[in-house]
Coordinates of C-alpha atoms in Angstrom, one line a residue:
M1 CA -22.8 -10.7 3.7
K2 CA -22.5 -11.4 -0.1
R3 CA -18.9 -10.3 0.0
W4 CA -18.1 -12.7 2.8
V5 CA -19.1 -15.9 0.9
P6 CA -16.4 -15.9 -1.9
I7 CA -13.8 -14.5 0.5
S8 CA -14.5 -17.2 3.0
L9 CA -14.4 -19.9 0.3
L10 CA -11.1 -18.6 -1.0
W11 CA -9.6 -18.4 2.6
L12 CA -10.7 -22.0 3.3
L13 CA -9.2 -23.3 0.0
A14 CA -5.9 -21.4 0.6
V15 CA -5.5 -22.5 4.2
S16 CA -6.5 -26.1 3.6
V17 CA -3.6 -26.8 1.3
P18 CA -0.7 -26.1 3.7
T19 CA -2.8 -27.6 6.5
V20 CA -3.0 -30.9 4.6
D21 CA 0.7 -30.7 3.8
L22 CA 1.5 -30.1 7.5
V23 CA -0.6 -33.1 8.7
D24 CA 1.0 -35.3 6.0
E25 CA 4.5 -34.3 7.2
I26 CA 3.7 -34.9 10.8
T27 CA 2.3 -38.3 10.2
S28 CA 5.1 -39.4 7.9
S29 CA 8.1 -37.9 9.5
D30 CA 9.6 -37.7 13.0
G31 CA 11.5 -34.5 12.4
I32 CA 10.5 -30.9 12.9
P33 CA 7.6 -30.1 10.6
T34 CA 8.9 -27.3 8.4
S35 CA 5.4 -27.1 6.7
A36 CA 4.3 -25.2 9.9
G37 CA 6.1 -22.2 8.6
W38 CA 4.3 -22.3 5.3
L39 CA 1.0 -22.6 7.1
V40 CA 1.6 -19.7 9.3
F41 CA 2.8 -17.6 6.4
V42 CA -0.3 -18.4 4.3
L43 CA -2.6 -18.1 7.3
A44 CA -1.3 -14.6 8.1
F45 CA -1.4 -13.2 4.6
V46 CA -4.7 -14.7 3.6
S47 CA -6.5 -14.0 6.8
V48 CA -5.4 -10.4 7.2
G49 CA -6.0 -9.8 3.5
A50 CA -9.5 -11.2 3.6
L51 CA -10.3 -9.2 6.7
I52 CA -9.2 -5.9 5.1
V53 CA -11.0 -6.7 1.8
S54 CA -14.2 -7.5 3.7
R55 CA -14.0 -4.3 5.8
R56 CA -12.4 -1.9 3.2
P57 CA -12.8 -3.4 -0.2
R58 CA -11.5 -0.3 -2.0
H59 CA -8.2 -0.4 -0.2
P60 CA -5.6 -2.1 -2.4
I61 CA -3.4 -3.4 0.4
G62 CA -6.0 -6.1 1.4
W63 CA -6.1 -7.4 -2.2
I64 CA -2.3 -7.4 -2.4
L65 CA -2.0 -9.5 0.8
L66 CA -4.7 -11.9 -0.3
L67 CA -3.1 -12.4 -3.7
A68 CA 0.4 -12.9 -2.1
G69 CA -1.0 -15.7 0.1
V70 CA -3.0 -17.4 -2.6
S71 CA -0.1 -17.3 -5.1
S72 CA 2.1 -19.0 -2.5
V73 CA -0.4 -21.8 -2.2
L74 CA -0.7 -22.1 -6.0
V75 CA 3.0 -22.4 -6.5
G76 CA 3.5 -24.7 -3.5
S77 CA 0.8 -27.2 -4.6
A78 CA 1.4 -27.1 -8.3
G79 CA 4.0 -29.8 -8.3
Y80 CA 1.9 -32.3 -6.4
V81 CA -1.2 -31.6 -8.5
A82 CA 0.8 -32.0 -11.7
D83 CA 2.3 -35.3 -10.6
E84 CA -1.1 -36.7 -9.7
L85 CA -2.6 -35.6 -13.0
I86 CA 0.3 -37.3 -14.9
R87 CA -0.2 -40.4 -12.8
L88 CA -3.9 -40.5 -13.9
G89 CA -2.9 -40.0 -17.5
M90 CA -4.1 -36.4 -17.8
D91 CA -1.0 -35.0 -19.4
Q92 CA -2.6 -31.8 -20.9
P93 CA -4.1 -30.5 -17.6
A94 CA -0.8 -31.2 -15.9
L95 CA 1.0 -29.2 -18.6
V96 CA -1.4 -26.2 -18.1
I97 CA -0.9 -26.4 -14.3
G98 CA 2.9 -26.6 -14.7
W99 CA 2.8 -23.6 -17.0
V100 CA 0.7 -21.5 -14.6
S101 CA 3.0 -22.3 -11.8
T102 CA 6.0 -20.8 -13.7
W103 CA 4.5 -17.3 -13.3
A104 CA 2.0 -17.7 -10.5
W105 CA 4.6 -16.7 -7.9
L106 CA 4.8 -13.1 -9.3
P107 CA 2.0 -11.7 -7.0
V108 CA 4.4 -12.3 -4.0
W109 CA 6.4 -9.3 -5.4
L110 CA 3.3 -7.1 -4.9
A111 CA 3.8 -6.9 -1.2
P112 CA 7.4 -5.4 -1.1
T113 CA 6.6 -3.1 -4.1
F114 CA 3.0 -1.8 -4.3
G115 CA 2.3 -2.9 -0.7
L116 CA 5.0 -0.5 0.6
L117 CA 4.4 2.2 -2.0
L118 CA 0.7 2.5 -1.2
F119 CA 0.9 1.9 2.5
P120 CA -1.0 3.0 4.6
T121 CA -3.5 5.2 2.6
G122 CA -3.8 3.1 -0.5
R123 CA -2.5 5.9 -2.6
L124 CA 0.9 7.1 -3.8
P125 CA 2.6 9.6 -1.5
S126 CA 2.5 12.1 -4.4
R127 CA 2.7 12.2 -8.2
R128 CA 6.5 12.2 -8.1
W129 CA 6.3 8.5 -7.2
R130 CA 4.5 7.4 -10.3
P131 CA 7.8 6.5 -12.1
V132 CA 8.4 4.0 -9.3
A133 CA 5.0 2.4 -9.9
W134 CA 5.6 2.2 -13.6
L135 CA 9.0 0.7 -13.0
A136 CA 7.4 -2.0 -10.8
V137 CA 4.8 -2.7 -13.5
G138 CA 7.6 -3.0 -16.1
G139 CA 9.5 -5.4 -13.9
F140 CA 6.4 -7.5 -13.5
L141 CA 5.7 -7.6 -17.2
A142 CA 9.3 -8.6 -18.0
E143 CA 9.3 -11.4 -15.4
F144 CA 5.9 -12.6 -16.6
V145 CA 6.9 -12.7 -20.2
T146 CA 10.1 -14.5 -19.3
A147 CA 8.5 -17.1 -17.0
A148 CA 5.6 -17.8 -19.3
F149 CA 7.2 -17.9 -22.7
A150 CA 10.8 -18.8 -22.3
P151 CA 11.6 -22.2 -23.9
G152 CA 12.9 -25.1 -21.8
P153 CA 11.8 -27.5 -19.1
M154 CA 9.3 -26.3 -16.5
V155 CA 10.3 -26.8 -12.9
D156 CA 7.2 -28.4 -11.5
V157 CA 6.4 -30.7 -14.4
G158 CA 9.9 -31.5 -15.9
V159 CA 8.8 -31.2 -19.5
D160 CA 9.3 -28.4 -22.0
N161 CA 7.2 -25.3 -21.8
P162 CA 4.3 -25.8 -24.3
F163 CA 4.1 -22.1 -24.8
G164 CA 7.8 -21.5 -25.1
V165 CA 9.0 -19.3 -28.0
D166 CA 12.4 -19.9 -29.4
V167 CA 13.5 -16.7 -31.2
G168 CA 16.9 -18.0 -32.2
V169 CA 18.7 -15.5 -29.9
D170 CA 19.0 -15.6 -26.2
V171 CA 16.8 -12.7 -25.2
W172 CA 15.2 -14.4 -22.2
N173 CA 18.1 -14.3 -19.7
P174 CA 18.8 -10.6 -20.3
L175 CA 15.1 -9.9 -20.1
R176 CA 14.9 -11.8 -16.8
A177 CA 17.8 -9.9 -15.4
V178 CA 16.3 -6.6 -16.4
G179 CA 13.0 -7.5 -14.7
I180 CA 14.7 -8.6 -11.5
A181 CA 16.7 -5.4 -11.4
A182 CA 13.6 -3.2 -12.0
L183 CA 11.7 -5.0 -9.2
L184 CA 14.7 -4.6 -6.8
I185 CA 15.0 -0.9 -7.6
A186 CA 11.2 -0.6 -7.1
V187 CA 11.4 -2.3 -3.7
A188 CA 14.2 0.1 -2.6
A189 CA 12.3 3.1 -3.8
S190 CA 9.1 1.8 -2.0
I191 CA 11.0 1.6 1.2
L192 CA 12.3 5.1 0.7
S193 CA 8.7 6.3 0.1
L194 CA 7.8 5.0 3.6
V195 CA 10.6 7.1 5.1
V196 CA 9.3 10.2 3.2
R197 CA 5.8 9.5 4.4
F198 CA 6.9 9.1 8.0
R199 CA 8.8 12.4 8.0
S200 CA 5.8 14.4 6.8
A201 CA 3.0 12.3 8.4
R202 CA 0.7 13.3 11.2
T203 CA 0.0 11.4 14.4
V204 CA -2.3 8.6 13.0
E205 CA -0.2 7.9 9.9
R206 CA 3.0 7.9 11.9
Q207 CA 1.5 5.3 14.2
Q208 CA 0.5 3.2 11.2
I209 CA 4.0 3.3 9.7
Q210 CA 5.5 2.5 13.1
W211 CA 3.6 -0.8 13.1
L212 CA 5.0 -1.7 9.8
M213 CA 8.5 -0.7 10.9
Y214 CA 8.1 -2.8 14.0
A215 CA 7.3 -5.9 11.8
G216 CA 10.3 -5.1 9.6
M217 CA 12.5 -5.0 12.7
L218 CA 11.3 -8.4 13.7
V219 CA 12.0 -9.8 10.3
A220 CA 15.6 -8.4 10.4
A221 CA 16.1 -9.8 13.9
A222 CA 14.8 -13.2 12.7
L223 CA 17.3 -13.3 9.8
C224 CA 20.1 -12.4 12.1
A225 CA 19.0 -15.2 14.5
V226 CA 18.9 -17.7 11.6
A227 CA 22.4 -16.7 10.6
V228 CA 23.7 -17.2 14.1
V229 CA 21.8 -20.5 14.6
E230 CA 23.1 -22.0 11.4
T231 CA 26.6 -20.9 12.1
V232 CA 26.6 -22.3 15.6
G233 CA 24.4 -25.4 15.0
G234 CA 25.4 -26.4 11.5
P235 CA 23.2 -28.5 9.2
A236 CA 21.2 -29.9 12.1
T237 CA 19.5 -26.5 12.5
A238 CA 18.3 -26.3 8.9
P239 CA 14.6 -26.7 9.9
Y240 CA 14.9 -23.6 12.1
G241 CA 16.3 -21.7 9.1
E242 CA 12.9 -22.3 7.4
L243 CA 10.6 -21.8 10.3
I244 CA 12.0 -18.7 11.9
P245 CA 11.8 -16.5 8.8
S246 CA 8.3 -17.7 8.0
F247 CA 7.0 -16.9 11.4
A248 CA 8.7 -13.5 11.3
L249 CA 7.3 -12.7 7.9
A250 CA 3.9 -13.5 9.2
T251 CA 4.1 -10.5 11.5
V252 CA 4.2 -8.1 8.4
P253 CA 0.5 -8.7 7.4
V254 CA -0.6 -8.7 11.0
A255 CA 1.0 -5.3 11.6
T256 CA -0.4 -4.1 8.3
G257 CA -3.9 -5.1 9.3
I258 CA -3.6 -3.4 12.7
A259 CA -2.4 -0.2 11.0
I260 CA -5.0 -0.1 8.2
L261 CA -8.0 -1.2 10.4
R262 CA -6.6 1.0 13.3
H263 CA -7.2 -1.6 15.9
R264 CA -5.3 -0.7 19.1
L265 CA -3.2 1.6 16.8
F266 CA -1.6 3.6 19.6
D267 CA -0.4 0.6 21.5
I268 CA 2.7 0.4 19.3
D269 CA 4.9 2.2 21.8
V270 CA 4.0 -0.4 24.5
V271 CA 4.6 -3.3 22.1
V272 CA 8.0 -2.0 21.0
N273 CA 8.9 -1.4 24.7
R274 CA 8.0 -4.9 25.7
T275 CA 9.8 -6.4 22.8
L276 CA 13.0 -4.6 23.6
V277 CA 12.8 -5.4 27.3
Y278 CA 11.9 -9.1 27.0
G279 CA 14.1 -9.6 23.9
G280 CA 17.1 -8.2 25.8
L281 CA 16.1 -10.2 28.9
T282 CA 15.9 -13.4 27.0
V283 CA 19.3 -12.8 25.4
S284 CA 20.9 -11.8 28.7
L285 CA 19.5 -14.7 30.8
G286 CA 20.2 -17.2 28.0
A287 CA 23.8 -16.1 27.8
A288 CA 24.1 -16.1 31.6
Y289 CA 22.6 -19.6 31.8
V290 CA 24.9 -21.1 29.1
G291 CA 28.0 -19.4 30.6
S292 CA 27.0 -20.6 34.1
V293 CA 26.5 -24.2 33.0
L294 CA 29.9 -24.3 31.2
L295 CA 31.7 -22.7 34.1
L296 CA 30.2 -24.9 36.8
Q297 CA 30.9 -28.0 34.7
L298 CA 34.6 -27.1 34.7
V299 CA 34.6 -26.4 38.4
L300 CA 32.6 -29.4 39.5
S301 CA 34.0 -31.9 37.0
P302 CA 36.5 -33.3 39.6
L303 CA 33.6 -33.9 42.1
T304 CA 30.8 -35.2 39.8
E305 CA 30.6 -37.0 36.5
T306 CA 27.2 -35.6 35.4
S307 CA 26.2 -32.0 34.6
G308 CA 22.9 -32.2 36.6
L309 CA 24.2 -30.2 39.5
A310 CA 25.6 -27.4 37.2
V311 CA 22.2 -27.3 35.3
A312 CA 20.3 -27.1 38.6
V313 CA 22.5 -24.3 40.1
S314 CA 22.4 -22.3 36.8
T315 CA 18.6 -22.6 36.6
L316 CA 18.2 -21.3 40.2
A317 CA 20.7 -18.4 39.5
V318 CA 18.8 -17.4 36.3
A319 CA 15.5 -17.5 38.2
A320 CA 16.9 -15.3 40.9
L321 CA 18.3 -12.8 38.3
F322 CA 15.0 -12.5 36.4
R323 CA 13.5 -9.5 38.3
P324 CA 16.6 -7.4 38.9
V325 CA 17.8 -7.9 35.3
R326 CA 14.4 -7.1 33.9
S327 CA 14.2 -3.9 36.0
R328 CA 17.6 -2.8 34.8
I329 CA 16.9 -3.5 31.2
Q330 CA 13.6 -1.6 31.5
V331 CA 15.4 1.5 32.8
V332 CA 18.0 1.3 30.0
V333 CA 15.3 0.9 27.3
D334 CA 13.2 3.8 28.7
R335 CA 16.2 6.0 29.0
R336 CA 17.5 5.2 25.5
F337 CA 14.4 4.8 23.4
F338 CA 11.6 6.4 25.4
R339 CA 13.3 9.4 26.9
R340 CA 10.2 11.5 27.3
K341 CA 8.5 8.8 29.4
Y342 CA 11.7 8.3 31.4
D343 CA 12.1 12.0 32.1
A344 CA 8.4 12.3 33.1
A345 CA 8.7 9.4 35.5
R346 CA 11.8 10.9 37.1
T347 CA 10.0 14.3 37.4
L348 CA 7.0 12.7 39.1
A349 CA 9.2 10.8 41.5
A350 CA 11.1 13.9 42.5
F351 CA 7.9 15.8 43.0
G352 CA 6.6 13.0 45.2
V353 CA 9.7 13.4 47.4
R354 CA 9.2 17.2 47.7
L355 CA 5.5 16.8 48.3
R356 CA 6.2 14.9 51.6
D357 CA 8.4 17.8 53.0
E358 CA 6.8 20.9 51.5
L359 CA 4.6 23.0 53.8
D360 CA 4.2 26.2 51.8
I361 CA 1.1 26.0 49.7
D362 CA 2.3 28.6 47.3
A363 CA 5.6 26.8 46.7
L364 CA 3.7 23.6 46.3
G365 CA 1.4 25.1 43.7
D366 CA 4.4 26.4 41.7
D367 CA 6.0 23.0 41.9
L368 CA 2.8 21.3 40.7
Q369 CA 2.4 23.6 37.7
A370 CA 6.1 23.0 36.8
V371 CA 5.6 19.2 36.9
V372 CA 2.5 19.5 34.7
R373 CA 4.4 21.6 32.2
D374 CA 7.4 19.2 32.1
T375 CA 5.3 16.0 31.8
M376 CA 2.2 16.9 29.9
Q377 CA 3.5 19.9 28.0
P378 CA 0.2 21.7 27.7
D379 CA -0.3 25.1 26.0
H380 CA -1.4 26.7 29.3
V381 CA -1.4 25.7 33.0
S382 CA -3.5 27.4 35.7
L383 CA -4.1 26.2 39.3
W384 CA -7.3 27.0 41.2
L385 CA -7.5 26.6 44.9
R386 CA -10.7 26.9 46.9
A387 CA -10.7 29.5 49.7
A388 CA -10.4 28.2 53.2
G389 CA -13.9 29.4 54.3
R390 CA -15.8 28.2 51.2

């Protein structure tokens, strides 16, 4: 109970900032509220991090997620707070907040470095990965020193860094480049550590890593979708370029929480299956709808000036195609990605056909044992039949 009080207060403070920003954007603008993406991002990281910390306080992943969400709030609100303090004549506190905001974003890098390197056990895969951890630490230190003590104007305040150190030689840009390179190499090595873990993991750990891989697949798909939308739609789709990645990144802490807390851990196969089926269904029906509308508009343009008839016919056609297209995509997904389940279903269906025509009890018993071996793959199969007079 004592642990819940500070965690709850920190969660409330972190979530309230993007919530206020979203409400202010909705009331002052008629466009798409892009602050919703920031709210979802912060809500996911802070909520899942707080939940893991409260349940498993010794696990570092919970603290990493919590720090990433809180640092996002600190950086996002620093400019507004500094402007208000300057307006009130409190220049010194504004300088301190501006200085803190120059390096407060660094904990965001914890998630793709130590978050991946320590997932899901909270420990390194082995001692051989310690250089990767030290490389990440070195990158963090280089970036912190550069952000905190490099001379020049601060972004959020617009005045020179009060703690800037001018050494007479430009050492800050090379140091910044070295820090970024070290962090990027650490991120790549951390991703590789997940691959190594997955290849040597047992059942539970494999399922945990599969949840994180699923979230990574969603992030990659979201980035591809943003590229397509911005290419097709142009500048008018810029808000979607902010919202879609934020919503996709929010799935990473959710998947991490499911994996670490092991809540419905073994449902990952069902989730991936449904995602592939309904994602493919959405793309297929969307393409069919757009193509149908364009084609019907060309055909019906001599007869009608409006596109209402083309839209209505296309809508009915897509509704009629929903079930058959879904069934076909389900078969393709099962056959390509879930071959064992697909083969088991075919084996059971074939056995059901033979069961209706088979009269020989011995042959039926042999078929039943063969089906069990093919579908369940047990170590041993035996069939016991009660005698007719017993």
